[in-house]
């Protein structure tokens, strides 16, 4: 260990050499795994701001340059040339499929879309106004009860089937949750349709009349799913890895990931953006809300702005913005005022010193909600849409984590700030 080591000087003057490891691209990491044993000291990094939690081959992000790559392929190229199903194969298997592999994979996903009929009866237990994210998490968690016998995590074939089921069945569960909310009968999947066409069919078809699938809507959803498919060790993916690291049933680990995604600081932001735009209501109010966002004493934040990793621009936001124009133009929806408001807000914030100094730019969720709204998808379903795309990243990361021979249960340490040892006082003397 010479230049590849990081030297740490302890208060007693002794030096410890910590190995420095390099990835394919991106910053090096200091391997601190041996630190506690050698020095009896932990590192402290709430929110994992400077901490890598694992080694991964799946996705690379450069937040300064605005780069996102899946298995080395820039997301812009995948968004332009690929499909969500092909990207799903890439994330799962590490390489782009041949034509035969793609056709076989596509067919496998199509033939796994139905739910066990018993699972549909779960929905009857929910209130008509249950949040679809709550239903999605609960029903996916219940898959561990349905598929428990066929899930031996050390069997690669079982891991494959698990990933196929999650990808194929999540749209059916999501659509069933939506149908419960709107009081319409569940619509069964149609395996002759592609992934996003089938989703639109299950969401919007009714038994009383034929439903025509809009190709622009299917294309827009496919693009959104590609852009949401993975984002390395984000909160929900880390949750899936962490829950799965105990050896928990992987369907439960995905349910935990869905719960983590729901928060407004993560996947819930797309819903929060629409709610915020509706609250702002008119371009004349933008100044007032920008001031609120800057006020330290006001908890209001501009939803859809800022990102833990992207400190320059979010490449996904740039692609989505273009698609938002296309969708609004082709579908001729009446949401143009909301889109105009979003664009004006973006311009005002981008010119404001507060947002410039803190590197706060629109993130992926700033425009995705506008597209969903234009497609007729209700606000409460926005984060569910995000979950459908991200589900492929979750299963890819779970597979990578579980197959890693160096894998350990995730178990962080802490800086304890509670009372020092003290003696129990009998209740009569307190
Ligand atoms: N509006 C106003 N101020 C903001 C915003 C915002 N949207 N985002 C960050 N700031 C400010 C913070 O107040 C903080 O100011 P300070 O340094 O004076 O205390 C500074 O910018 C840094 O913010 P942090 O919260 O420390 O940054 P962090 O990396 O922890 O948070 C996050 C990133 C959670 C995305 C944050 O920017 C945010 O809350 N954004 C709004 C919610 C959102 O859009 N989330 C979606 C993320 S993308 C995704 O998950 C797909």
Tab-separated table of C-alpha atoms and ligand atoms in Angstrom:
chain	number	residue	atom	x	y	z
A	1	UNK	CA	0.000	0.000	0.000
A	2	UNK	CA	1.729	3.242	-1.104
A	3	UNK	CA	-0.098	5.832	-3.225
A	4	UNK	CA	-3.166	3.590	-3.121
A	5	UNK	CA	-3.620	4.207	0.578
A	6	UNK	CA	-5.181	6.971	2.588
A	7	UNK	CA	-3.213	7.809	5.726
A	8	UNK	CA	-5.217	8.613	8.787
A	9	UNK	CA	-3.430	10.186	11.733
A	10	UNK	CA	-4.959	9.326	15.072
A	11	UNK	CA	-4.784	11.646	18.150
A	12	UNK	CA	-2.015	9.500	19.663
A	13	UNK	CA	0.127	10.242	16.600
A	14	UNK	CA	-0.005	6.765	15.107
A	15	UNK	CA	-0.835	6.411	11.412
A	16	UNK	CA	-3.237	3.986	9.835
A	17	UNK	CA	-3.176	3.170	6.141
A	18	UNK	CA	-6.626	2.709	4.669
A	19	UNK	CA	-6.842	1.137	1.198
A	20	UNK	CA	-8.151	3.348	-1.585
A	21	UNK	CA	-10.233	1.545	-4.219
A	22	UNK	CA	-10.980	2.737	-7.745
A	23	UNK	CA	-14.084	1.934	-9.747
A	24	UNK	CA	-14.354	1.930	-13.557
A	25	UNK	CA	-15.222	5.657	-13.470
A	26	UNK	CA	-16.126	8.048	-10.677
A	27	UNK	CA	-14.437	9.050	-7.435
A	28	UNK	CA	-12.196	6.604	-5.572
A	29	UNK	CA	-13.392	5.274	-2.238
A	30	UNK	CA	-11.493	4.856	1.020
A	31	UNK	CA	-12.114	1.382	2.324
A	32	UNK	CA	-12.815	1.932	6.029
A	33	UNK	CA	-14.082	-1.581	6.778
A	34	UNK	CA	-11.020	-2.265	9.006
A	35	UNK	CA	-11.105	1.090	10.823
A	36	UNK	CA	-13.037	0.097	13.942
A	37	UNK	CA	-10.965	-3.012	14.479
A	38	UNK	CA	-7.711	-1.058	14.116
A	39	UNK	CA	-8.616	2.192	15.912
A	40	UNK	CA	-11.856	1.566	17.834
A	41	UNK	CA	-13.486	4.472	16.026
A	42	UNK	CA	-16.536	4.700	13.724
A	43	UNK	CA	-17.152	7.121	10.864
A	44	UNK	CA	-20.183	9.417	11.029
A	45	UNK	CA	-22.116	10.333	7.879
A	46	UNK	CA	-25.877	10.834	8.345
A	47	UNK	CA	-27.718	10.453	5.066
A	48	UNK	CA	-24.695	8.679	3.516
A	49	UNK	CA	-23.527	11.941	1.924
A	50	UNK	CA	-19.919	10.708	1.518
A	51	UNK	CA	-20.410	6.989	1.999
A	52	UNK	CA	-20.597	4.184	-0.544
A	53	UNK	CA	-22.684	1.346	0.865
A	54	UNK	CA	-21.754	-1.339	-1.659
A	55	UNK	CA	-19.950	-2.236	-4.862
A	56	UNK	CA	-22.219	-2.279	-7.926
A	57	UNK	CA	-21.955	-2.937	-11.691
A	58	UNK	CA	-25.391	-1.628	-12.590
A	59	UNK	CA	-25.690	2.164	-12.808
A	60	UNK	CA	-23.289	5.105	-12.775
A	61	UNK	CA	-24.155	8.724	-12.011
A	62	UNK	CA	-21.891	11.756	-12.227
A	63	UNK	CA	-23.855	14.463	-10.468
A	64	UNK	CA	-21.497	17.302	-11.438
A	65	UNK	CA	-21.560	16.488	-15.165
A	66	UNK	CA	-25.204	15.351	-15.280
A	67	UNK	CA	-24.298	11.838	-16.479
A	68	UNK	CA	-26.481	8.761	-15.965
A	69	UNK	CA	-25.500	5.388	-17.472
A	70	UNK	CA	-27.121	1.967	-17.175
A	71	UNK	CA	-24.470	-0.777	-17.544
A	72	UNK	CA	-22.299	1.825	-19.294
A	73	UNK	CA	-24.923	3.011	-21.806
A	74	UNK	CA	-25.809	6.731	-21.542
A	75	UNK	CA	-29.472	7.160	-20.633
A	76	UNK	CA	-29.928	9.627	-23.526
A	77	UNK	CA	-29.054	6.837	-26.034
A	78	UNK	CA	-31.338	4.342	-24.328
A	79	UNK	CA	-34.160	6.906	-24.217
A	80	UNK	CA	-33.758	7.518	-27.943
A	81	UNK	CA	-33.219	3.999	-29.280
A	82	UNK	CA	-34.371	1.437	-26.723
A	83	UNK	CA	-37.579	0.304	-25.016
A	84	UNK	CA	-38.371	-0.210	-21.355
A	85	UNK	CA	-38.424	-3.984	-21.816
A	86	UNK	CA	-35.010	-3.960	-23.486
A	87	UNK	CA	-33.628	-1.680	-20.724
A	88	UNK	CA	-35.102	-4.085	-18.161
A	89	UNK	CA	-33.188	-6.962	-19.755
A	90	UNK	CA	-30.021	-4.842	-19.797
A	91	UNK	CA	-30.325	-3.953	-16.112
A	92	UNK	CA	-31.069	-7.548	-15.116
A	93	UNK	CA	-28.468	-9.307	-17.255
A	94	UNK	CA	-25.732	-6.706	-17.773
A	95	UNK	CA	-25.767	-6.753	-21.616
A	96	UNK	CA	-28.171	-5.656	-24.322
A	97	UNK	CA	-30.145	-8.676	-25.584
A	98	UNK	CA	-29.879	-10.206	-29.047
A	99	UNK	CA	-33.122	-10.102	-31.075
A	100	UNK	CA	-33.991	-13.659	-29.928
A	101	UNK	CA	-33.177	-12.932	-26.287
A	102	UNK	CA	-35.288	-9.790	-26.395
A	103	UNK	CA	-38.232	-11.587	-27.956
A	104	UNK	CA	-38.028	-14.390	-25.371
A	105	UNK	CA	-37.745	-11.925	-22.471
A	106	UNK	CA	-40.632	-9.826	-23.784
A	107	UNK	CA	-42.774	-12.946	-24.106
A	108	UNK	CA	-41.868	-14.116	-20.580
A	109	UNK	CA	-43.013	-10.794	-19.130
A	110	UNK	CA	-46.238	-10.873	-21.178
A	111	UNK	CA	-47.213	-14.343	-19.932
A	112	UNK	CA	-46.685	-13.482	-16.255
A	113	UNK	CA	-49.066	-10.512	-16.109
A	114	UNK	CA	-52.011	-12.205	-14.396
A	115	UNK	CA	-52.384	-12.231	-10.617
A	116	UNK	CA	-53.416	-15.196	-8.549
A	117	UNK	CA	-57.171	-14.671	-8.336
A	118	UNK	CA	-56.930	-14.811	-4.529
A	119	UNK	CA	-54.799	-11.672	-4.581
A	120	UNK	CA	-57.581	-9.702	-6.237
A	121	UNK	CA	-59.840	-10.367	-3.260
A	122	UNK	CA	-57.365	-8.448	-1.044
A	123	UNK	CA	-58.465	-5.260	-2.755
A	124	UNK	CA	-61.996	-5.726	-1.414
A	125	UNK	CA	-60.603	-5.140	2.086
A	126	UNK	CA	-59.335	-1.648	1.273
A	127	UNK	CA	-61.447	1.489	1.548
A	128	UNK	CA	-62.429	2.951	-1.840
A	129	UNK	CA	-60.132	5.931	-1.168
A	130	UNK	CA	-57.044	3.979	-0.003
A	131	UNK	CA	-53.855	5.503	-1.410
A	132	UNK	CA	-52.629	3.352	-4.334
A	133	UNK	CA	-49.040	3.384	-2.968
A	134	UNK	CA	-50.310	1.850	0.276
A	135	UNK	CA	-52.150	-0.824	-1.728
A	136	UNK	CA	-49.163	-1.449	-4.002
A	137	UNK	CA	-46.829	-1.966	-1.058
A	138	UNK	CA	-49.306	-4.224	0.760
A	139	UNK	CA	-50.142	-6.390	-2.263
A	140	UNK	CA	-46.502	-6.764	-3.321
A	141	UNK	CA	-45.703	-7.735	0.284
A	142	UNK	CA	-48.423	-10.366	0.034
A	143	UNK	CA	-46.615	-11.935	-2.944
A	144	UNK	CA	-44.195	-13.404	-0.391
A	145	UNK	CA	-47.155	-15.445	0.884
A	146	UNK	CA	-48.175	-16.550	-2.620
A	147	UNK	CA	-44.743	-17.412	-3.977
A	148	UNK	CA	-42.891	-18.450	-0.819
A	149	UNK	CA	-42.278	-22.070	-1.833
A	150	UNK	CA	-40.778	-21.075	-5.163
A	151	UNK	CA	-38.313	-18.602	-3.714
A	152	UNK	CA	-34.953	-20.033	-2.807
A	153	UNK	CA	-32.669	-16.997	-3.050
A	154	UNK	CA	-29.589	-19.117	-3.703
A	155	UNK	CA	-31.182	-20.611	-6.832
A	156	UNK	CA	-30.482	-18.367	-9.896
A	157	UNK	CA	-33.594	-19.679	-11.684
A	158	UNK	CA	-35.757	-18.612	-8.738
A	159	UNK	CA	-34.150	-15.172	-8.760
A	160	UNK	CA	-35.030	-14.905	-12.456
A	161	UNK	CA	-38.658	-15.863	-11.861
A	162	UNK	CA	-38.886	-13.383	-8.974
A	163	UNK	CA	-37.621	-10.534	-11.194
A	164	UNK	CA	-40.020	-11.539	-14.011
A	165	UNK	CA	-42.986	-11.640	-11.668
A	166	UNK	CA	-42.254	-8.225	-10.190
A	167	UNK	CA	-41.860	-6.643	-13.615
A	168	UNK	CA	-44.900	-8.369	-15.110
A	169	UNK	CA	-47.369	-8.179	-12.231
A	170	UNK	CA	-46.763	-4.691	-10.843
A	171	UNK	CA	-48.771	-3.002	-13.665
A	172	UNK	CA	-51.700	-5.357	-12.972
A	173	UNK	CA	-51.580	-4.540	-9.249
A	174	UNK	CA	-51.219	-0.805	-9.938
A	175	UNK	CA	-54.181	-0.798	-12.329
A	176	UNK	CA	-56.323	-2.792	-9.868
A	177	UNK	CA	-55.565	-0.209	-7.149
A	178	UNK	CA	-56.630	2.575	-9.525
A	179	UNK	CA	-59.833	0.746	-10.489
A	180	UNK	CA	-60.702	0.359	-6.807
A	181	UNK	CA	-60.242	4.115	-6.317
A	182	UNK	CA	-62.559	4.971	-9.212
A	183	UNK	CA	-65.109	2.241	-8.468
A	184	UNK	CA	-64.710	0.418	-11.775
A	185	UNK	CA	-64.301	-3.338	-12.329
A	186	UNK	CA	-60.757	-4.712	-12.538
A	187	UNK	CA	-59.628	-5.166	-16.115
A	188	UNK	CA	-57.590	-8.286	-16.854
A	189	UNK	CA	-54.269	-7.955	-18.707
A	190	UNK	CA	-54.025	-8.565	-22.442
A	191	UNK	CA	-50.859	-10.384	-23.377
A	192	UNK	CA	-51.070	-9.363	-27.035
A	193	UNK	CA	-50.272	-5.788	-25.971
A	194	UNK	CA	-46.826	-4.482	-25.126
A	195	UNK	CA	-45.909	-3.398	-21.594
A	196	UNK	CA	-47.175	0.177	-21.622
A	197	UNK	CA	-50.136	-0.508	-23.954
A	198	UNK	CA	-51.273	-3.226	-21.563
A	199	UNK	CA	-50.932	-0.861	-18.608
A	200	UNK	CA	-53.052	1.795	-20.353
A	201	UNK	CA	-55.619	-0.884	-21.220
A	202	UNK	CA	-55.851	-2.100	-17.607
A	203	UNK	CA	-56.066	1.482	-16.301
A	204	UNK	CA	-58.573	2.976	-18.706
A	205	UNK	CA	-60.602	0.243	-20.460
A	206	UNK	CA	-64.111	-0.474	-19.153
A	207	UNK	CA	-66.287	-3.488	-20.038
A	208	UNK	CA	-69.027	-1.265	-21.485
A	209	UNK	CA	-67.166	0.046	-24.539
A	210	UNK	CA	-64.028	-0.484	-26.611
A	211	UNK	CA	-60.880	1.353	-25.511
A	212	UNK	CA	-58.450	2.675	-28.066
A	213	UNK	CA	-54.843	2.895	-26.924
A	214	UNK	CA	-53.135	6.147	-27.820
A	215	UNK	CA	-49.643	5.375	-29.210
A	216	UNK	CA	-48.291	8.717	-27.944
A	217	UNK	CA	-49.429	7.843	-24.422
A	218	UNK	CA	-47.780	4.398	-24.660
A	219	UNK	CA	-44.563	5.966	-26.003
A	220	UNK	CA	-44.493	8.609	-23.251
A	221	UNK	CA	-44.931	6.005	-20.496
A	222	UNK	CA	-42.232	3.807	-22.034
A	223	UNK	CA	-39.817	6.755	-21.979
A	224	UNK	CA	-40.702	7.659	-18.394
A	225	UNK	CA	-40.145	4.052	-17.297
A	226	UNK	CA	-36.724	3.956	-19.024
A	227	UNK	CA	-35.710	7.160	-17.239
A	228	UNK	CA	-36.932	5.908	-13.859
A	229	UNK	CA	-35.599	2.354	-14.241
A	230	UNK	CA	-32.584	2.732	-11.960
A	231	UNK	CA	-30.619	5.360	-10.093
A	232	UNK	CA	-27.911	3.472	-8.190
A	233	UNK	CA	-28.088	3.582	-4.372
A	234	UNK	CA	-31.089	5.907	-3.941
A	235	UNK	CA	-33.270	5.697	-0.836
A	236	UNK	CA	-35.730	3.038	-2.083
A	237	UNK	CA	-33.069	0.880	-3.764
A	238	UNK	CA	-30.883	1.031	-0.658
A	239	UNK	CA	-33.960	0.022	1.341
A	240	UNK	CA	-34.494	-3.007	-0.914
A	241	UNK	CA	-30.828	-3.994	-0.550
A	242	UNK	CA	-30.873	-3.433	3.192
A	243	UNK	CA	-34.087	-5.376	3.815
A	244	UNK	CA	-32.899	-8.131	1.484
A	245	UNK	CA	-29.475	-8.322	3.168
A	246	UNK	CA	-31.044	-10.087	6.151
A	247	UNK	CA	-32.157	-12.861	3.819
A	248	UNK	CA	-35.763	-11.600	3.966
A	249	UNK	CA	-38.129	-12.786	1.269
A	250	UNK	CA	-37.388	-10.552	-1.760
A	251	UNK	CA	-41.057	-9.703	-2.391
A	252	UNK	CA	-41.089	-8.186	1.127
A	253	UNK	CA	-37.883	-6.305	0.321
A	254	UNK	CA	-39.578	-4.803	-2.772
A	255	UNK	CA	-42.597	-3.860	-0.616
A	256	UNK	CA	-40.180	-2.017	1.704
A	257	UNK	CA	-38.690	-0.239	-1.314
A	258	UNK	CA	-42.162	0.874	-2.420
A	259	UNK	CA	-42.801	2.290	1.072
A	260	UNK	CA	-39.504	4.214	0.942
A	261	UNK	CA	-40.262	5.553	-2.538
A	262	UNK	CA	-43.559	7.028	-1.378
A	263	UNK	CA	-41.920	9.820	0.686
A	264	UNK	CA	-42.123	13.366	-0.753
A	265	UNK	CA	-38.324	13.777	-0.607
A	266	UNK	CA	-38.051	10.814	-3.005
A	267	UNK	CA	-40.635	9.381	-5.457
A	268	UNK	CA	-43.523	11.233	-3.823
A	269	UNK	CA	-42.101	14.464	-5.246
A	270	UNK	CA	-43.931	14.079	-8.595
A	271	UNK	CA	-47.259	14.121	-6.752
A	272	UNK	CA	-46.026	16.997	-4.590
A	273	UNK	CA	-45.039	19.002	-7.709
A	274	UNK	CA	-48.585	18.872	-9.094
A	275	UNK	CA	-50.080	19.749	-5.716
A	276	UNK	CA	-47.648	22.663	-5.466
A	277	UNK	CA	-48.460	23.937	-8.982
A	278	UNK	CA	-52.158	23.798	-8.172
A	279	UNK	CA	-51.547	25.656	-4.922
A	280	UNK	CA	-49.547	28.362	-6.744
A	281	UNK	CA	-52.409	28.512	-9.242
A	282	UNK	CA	-51.257	31.430	-11.349
A	283	UNK	CA	-48.005	32.927	-12.684
A	284	UNK	CA	-48.707	36.089	-10.671
A	285	UNK	CA	-48.167	34.056	-7.476
A	286	UNK	CA	-44.773	32.611	-8.464
A	287	UNK	CA	-42.727	35.363	-6.778
A	288	UNK	CA	-44.516	34.804	-3.480
A	289	UNK	CA	-43.860	31.045	-3.538
A	290	UNK	CA	-40.214	31.434	-4.571
A	291	UNK	CA	-39.751	33.733	-1.555
A	292	UNK	CA	-41.436	31.149	0.684
A	293	UNK	CA	-39.040	28.470	-0.622
A	294	UNK	CA	-36.076	30.700	0.255
A	295	UNK	CA	-37.339	31.570	3.728
A	296	UNK	CA	-35.432	29.538	6.361
A	297	UNK	CA	-38.404	29.819	8.742
A	298	UNK	CA	-40.875	28.444	6.212
A	299	UNK	CA	-40.844	24.661	5.644
A	300	UNK	CA	-42.058	25.147	2.041
A	301	UNK	CA	-39.644	23.916	-0.627
A	302	UNK	CA	-39.982	24.098	-4.385
A	303	UNK	CA	-40.975	20.519	-5.142
A	304	UNK	CA	-39.178	19.049	-8.149
A	305	UNK	CA	-36.090	21.192	-7.473
A	306	UNK	CA	-32.792	19.960	-6.087
A	307	UNK	CA	-31.200	16.563	-5.958
A	308	UNK	CA	-28.817	14.843	-3.594
A	309	UNK	CA	-26.516	13.800	-6.439
A	310	UNK	CA	-27.185	16.069	-9.451
A	311	UNK	CA	-25.705	19.447	-8.636
A	312	UNK	CA	-25.646	20.770	-12.200
A	313	UNK	CA	-28.644	19.398	-14.053
A	314	UNK	CA	-30.671	16.181	-14.027
A	315	UNK	CA	-30.260	14.599	-17.504
A	316	UNK	CA	-33.618	12.876	-17.102
A	317	UNK	CA	-35.373	16.231	-16.614
A	318	UNK	CA	-34.033	17.480	-19.969
A	319	UNK	CA	-35.413	14.431	-21.837
A	320	UNK	CA	-38.743	14.490	-20.017
A	321	UNK	CA	-39.229	18.176	-20.706
A	322	UNK	CA	-39.147	17.466	-24.463
A	323	UNK	CA	-41.615	14.616	-24.073
A	324	UNK	CA	-43.938	16.861	-22.057
A	325	UNK	CA	-44.095	19.234	-25.046
A	326	UNK	CA	-44.801	16.342	-27.415
A	327	UNK	CA	-47.554	14.884	-25.249
A	328	UNK	CA	-49.294	18.200	-24.698
A	329	UNK	CA	-49.086	19.022	-28.392
A	330	UNK	CA	-50.363	15.647	-29.645
A	331	UNK	CA	-52.974	14.927	-27.023
A	332	UNK	CA	-54.317	18.471	-27.154
A	333	UNK	CA	-55.123	18.361	-23.443
A	334	UNK	CA	-56.303	21.289	-21.400
A	335	UNK	CA	-53.345	21.275	-19.011
A	336	UNK	CA	-51.320	23.780	-20.981
A	337	UNK	CA	-51.812	26.512	-18.313
A	338	UNK	CA	-50.267	24.196	-15.704
A	339	UNK	CA	-47.367	23.472	-18.052
A	340	UNK	CA	-46.931	27.194	-18.732
A	341	UNK	CA	-46.904	27.811	-14.991
A	342	UNK	CA	-44.273	25.068	-14.513
A	343	UNK	CA	-42.083	26.579	-17.240
A	344	UNK	CA	-42.353	30.079	-15.804
A	345	UNK	CA	-41.549	28.808	-12.309
A	346	UNK	CA	-38.521	26.969	-13.687
A	347	UNK	CA	-37.258	30.154	-15.390
A	348	UNK	CA	-37.766	32.335	-12.295
A	349	UNK	CA	-36.005	29.827	-10.011
A	350	UNK	CA	-33.117	29.249	-12.428
A	351	UNK	CA	-32.363	32.987	-12.446
A	352	UNK	CA	-32.643	33.381	-8.674
A	353	UNK	CA	-29.365	33.701	-6.719
A	354	UNK	CA	-30.573	31.375	-3.941
A	355	UNK	CA	-31.203	28.502	-6.385
A	356	UNK	CA	-28.029	29.258	-8.382
A	357	UNK	CA	-25.799	29.322	-5.272
A	358	UNK	CA	-27.244	26.094	-3.890
A	359	UNK	CA	-27.185	24.357	-7.308
A	360	UNK	CA	-30.901	23.657	-7.270
A	361	UNK	CA	-32.165	22.580	-10.700
A	362	UNK	CA	-35.380	20.886	-11.830
A	363	UNK	CA	-35.201	17.135	-11.223
A	364	UNK	CA	-36.901	14.233	-13.022
A	365	UNK	CA	-40.133	14.767	-11.139
A	366	UNK	CA	-40.619	18.364	-12.145
A	367	UNK	CA	-42.042	17.431	-15.561
A	368	UNK	CA	-43.095	13.800	-15.142
A	369	UNK	CA	-46.250	14.794	-13.251
A	370	UNK	CA	-47.301	17.097	-16.088
A	371	UNK	CA	-47.082	14.187	-18.537
A	372	UNK	CA	-49.003	11.844	-16.251
A	373	UNK	CA	-51.685	14.483	-15.795
A	374	UNK	CA	-51.967	14.967	-19.569
A	375	UNK	CA	-52.395	11.191	-19.977
A	376	UNK	CA	-55.352	11.269	-17.570
A	377	UNK	CA	-53.472	9.566	-14.724
A	378	UNK	CA	-54.599	10.965	-11.356
A	379	UNK	CA	-52.086	12.615	-9.028
A	380	UNK	CA	-52.309	9.845	-6.425
A	381	UNK	CA	-51.043	7.375	-9.075
A	382	UNK	CA	-47.906	9.357	-10.013
A	383	UNK	CA	-45.605	7.677	-7.511
A	384	UNK	CA	-47.091	4.301	-8.484
A	385	UNK	CA	-45.956	5.009	-12.057
A	386	UNK	CA	-42.481	5.777	-10.733
A	387	UNK	CA	-42.529	2.475	-8.814
A	388	UNK	CA	-43.342	0.513	-11.998
A	389	UNK	CA	-40.253	1.898	-13.715
A	390	UNK	CA	-37.999	1.602	-10.665
A	391	UNK	CA	-39.115	-1.968	-9.921
A	392	UNK	CA	-36.637	-3.255	-12.494
A	393	UNK	CA	-33.766	-1.453	-10.734
A	394	UNK	CA	-34.876	-2.841	-7.373
A	395	UNK	CA	-34.850	-6.436	-8.599
A	396	UNK	CA	-31.498	-5.958	-10.394
A	397	UNK	CA	-29.947	-4.589	-7.185
A	398	UNK	CA	-31.488	-7.299	-5.018
A	399	UNK	CA	-30.042	-9.949	-7.356
A	400	UNK	CA	-26.610	-8.314	-7.327
A	401	UNK	CA	-26.669	-8.009	-3.525
A	402	UNK	CA	-27.830	-11.573	-2.866
A	403	UNK	CA	-25.349	-13.119	-5.322
A	404	UNK	CA	-22.362	-11.237	-3.833
A	405	UNK	CA	-20.157	-13.779	-2.007
A	406	UNK	CA	-18.788	-10.939	0.179
A	407	UNK	CA	-22.343	-9.880	1.086
A	408	UNK	CA	-23.076	-9.045	4.732
A	409	UNK	CA	-26.221	-8.035	6.553
A	410	UNK	CA	-26.459	-4.213	6.387
A	411	UNK	CA	-25.975	-3.000	9.941
A	412	UNK	CA	-24.802	0.610	10.428
A	413	UNK	CA	-23.357	1.902	13.708
A	414	UNK	CA	-24.172	5.179	15.471
A	415	UNK	CA	-22.957	8.046	17.606
A	416	UNK	CA	-24.810	7.471	20.874
A	417	UNK	CA	-25.976	10.735	22.519
A	418	UNK	CA	-28.467	9.339	25.088
A	419	UNK	CA	-27.970	9.197	28.868
A	420	UNK	CA	-24.871	7.493	30.232
A	421	UNK	CA	-25.414	4.428	32.452
A	422	UNK	CA	-27.751	5.143	35.397
A	423	UNK	CA	-29.606	3.050	37.932
A	424	UNK	CA	-33.242	2.073	37.690
A	425	UNK	CA	-35.494	4.067	40.052
A	426	UNK	CA	-38.586	2.382	41.470
A	427	UNK	CA	-41.864	3.888	40.186
A	428	UNK	CA	-42.835	5.003	43.740
A	429	UNK	CA	-39.693	7.180	43.929
A	430	UNK	CA	-39.965	8.984	40.554
B	1	LIG	N1	-36.460	24.398	-2.389
B	1	LIG	C1	-35.830	25.297	-1.592
B	1	LIG	N2	-34.644	25.084	-0.977
B	1	LIG	C2	-34.062	23.880	-1.175
B	1	LIG	C3	-34.661	22.895	-2.000
B	1	LIG	C4	-35.887	23.199	-2.622
B	1	LIG	N3	-36.479	22.297	-3.406
B	1	LIG	N4	-33.863	21.804	-2.021
B	1	LIG	C5	-32.810	22.085	-1.226
B	1	LIG	N5	-32.928	23.356	-0.722
B	1	LIG	C6	-31.945	24.043	0.123
B	1	LIG	C7	-31.999	23.518	1.551
B	1	LIG	O1	-32.868	24.278	2.352
B	1	LIG	C8	-30.559	23.636	1.975
B	1	LIG	O2	-30.325	24.987	2.326
B	1	LIG	P1	-29.227	25.339	3.484
B	1	LIG	O3	-27.914	24.830	2.966
B	1	LIG	O4	-29.311	26.829	3.581
B	1	LIG	O5	-29.679	24.624	4.713
B	1	LIG	C9	-29.760	23.374	0.689
B	1	LIG	O6	-30.656	23.705	-0.387
B	1	LIG	C10	-29.325	21.920	0.547
B	1	LIG	O7	-30.481	21.096	0.700
B	1	LIG	P2	-30.467	19.681	1.406
B	1	LIG	O8	-31.849	19.330	1.804
B	1	LIG	O9	-29.411	19.693	2.474
B	1	LIG	O10	-29.972	18.769	0.213
B	1	LIG	P3	-30.171	17.228	0.097
B	1	LIG	O11	-29.176	16.752	-0.907
B	1	LIG	O12	-30.165	16.590	1.439
B	1	LIG	O13	-31.677	17.099	-0.461
B	1	LIG	C11	-33.566	16.885	-1.855
B	1	LIG	C12	-32.023	16.807	-1.758
B	1	LIG	C13	-34.224	16.037	-0.758
B	1	LIG	C14	-33.984	16.322	-3.220
B	1	LIG	C15	-34.003	18.374	-1.706
B	1	LIG	O14	-33.411	19.152	-2.731
B	1	LIG	C16	-35.541	18.529	-1.750
B	1	LIG	O15	-36.191	18.409	-0.710
B	1	LIG	N6	-36.125	18.798	-2.960
B	1	LIG	C17	-37.564	18.887	-3.097
B	1	LIG	C18	-38.179	17.501	-3.173
B	1	LIG	C19	-37.894	16.771	-4.478
B	1	LIG	O16	-38.058	17.331	-5.554
B	1	LIG	N7	-37.496	15.490	-4.364
B	1	LIG	C20	-37.257	14.627	-5.528
B	1	LIG	C21	-35.841	14.189	-5.611
B	1	LIG	S1	-35.584	13.337	-7.124
B	1	LIG	C22	-36.103	11.788	-6.807
B	1	LIG	O17	-36.149	11.276	-5.742
B	1	LIG	C23	-36.524	11.075	-7.982
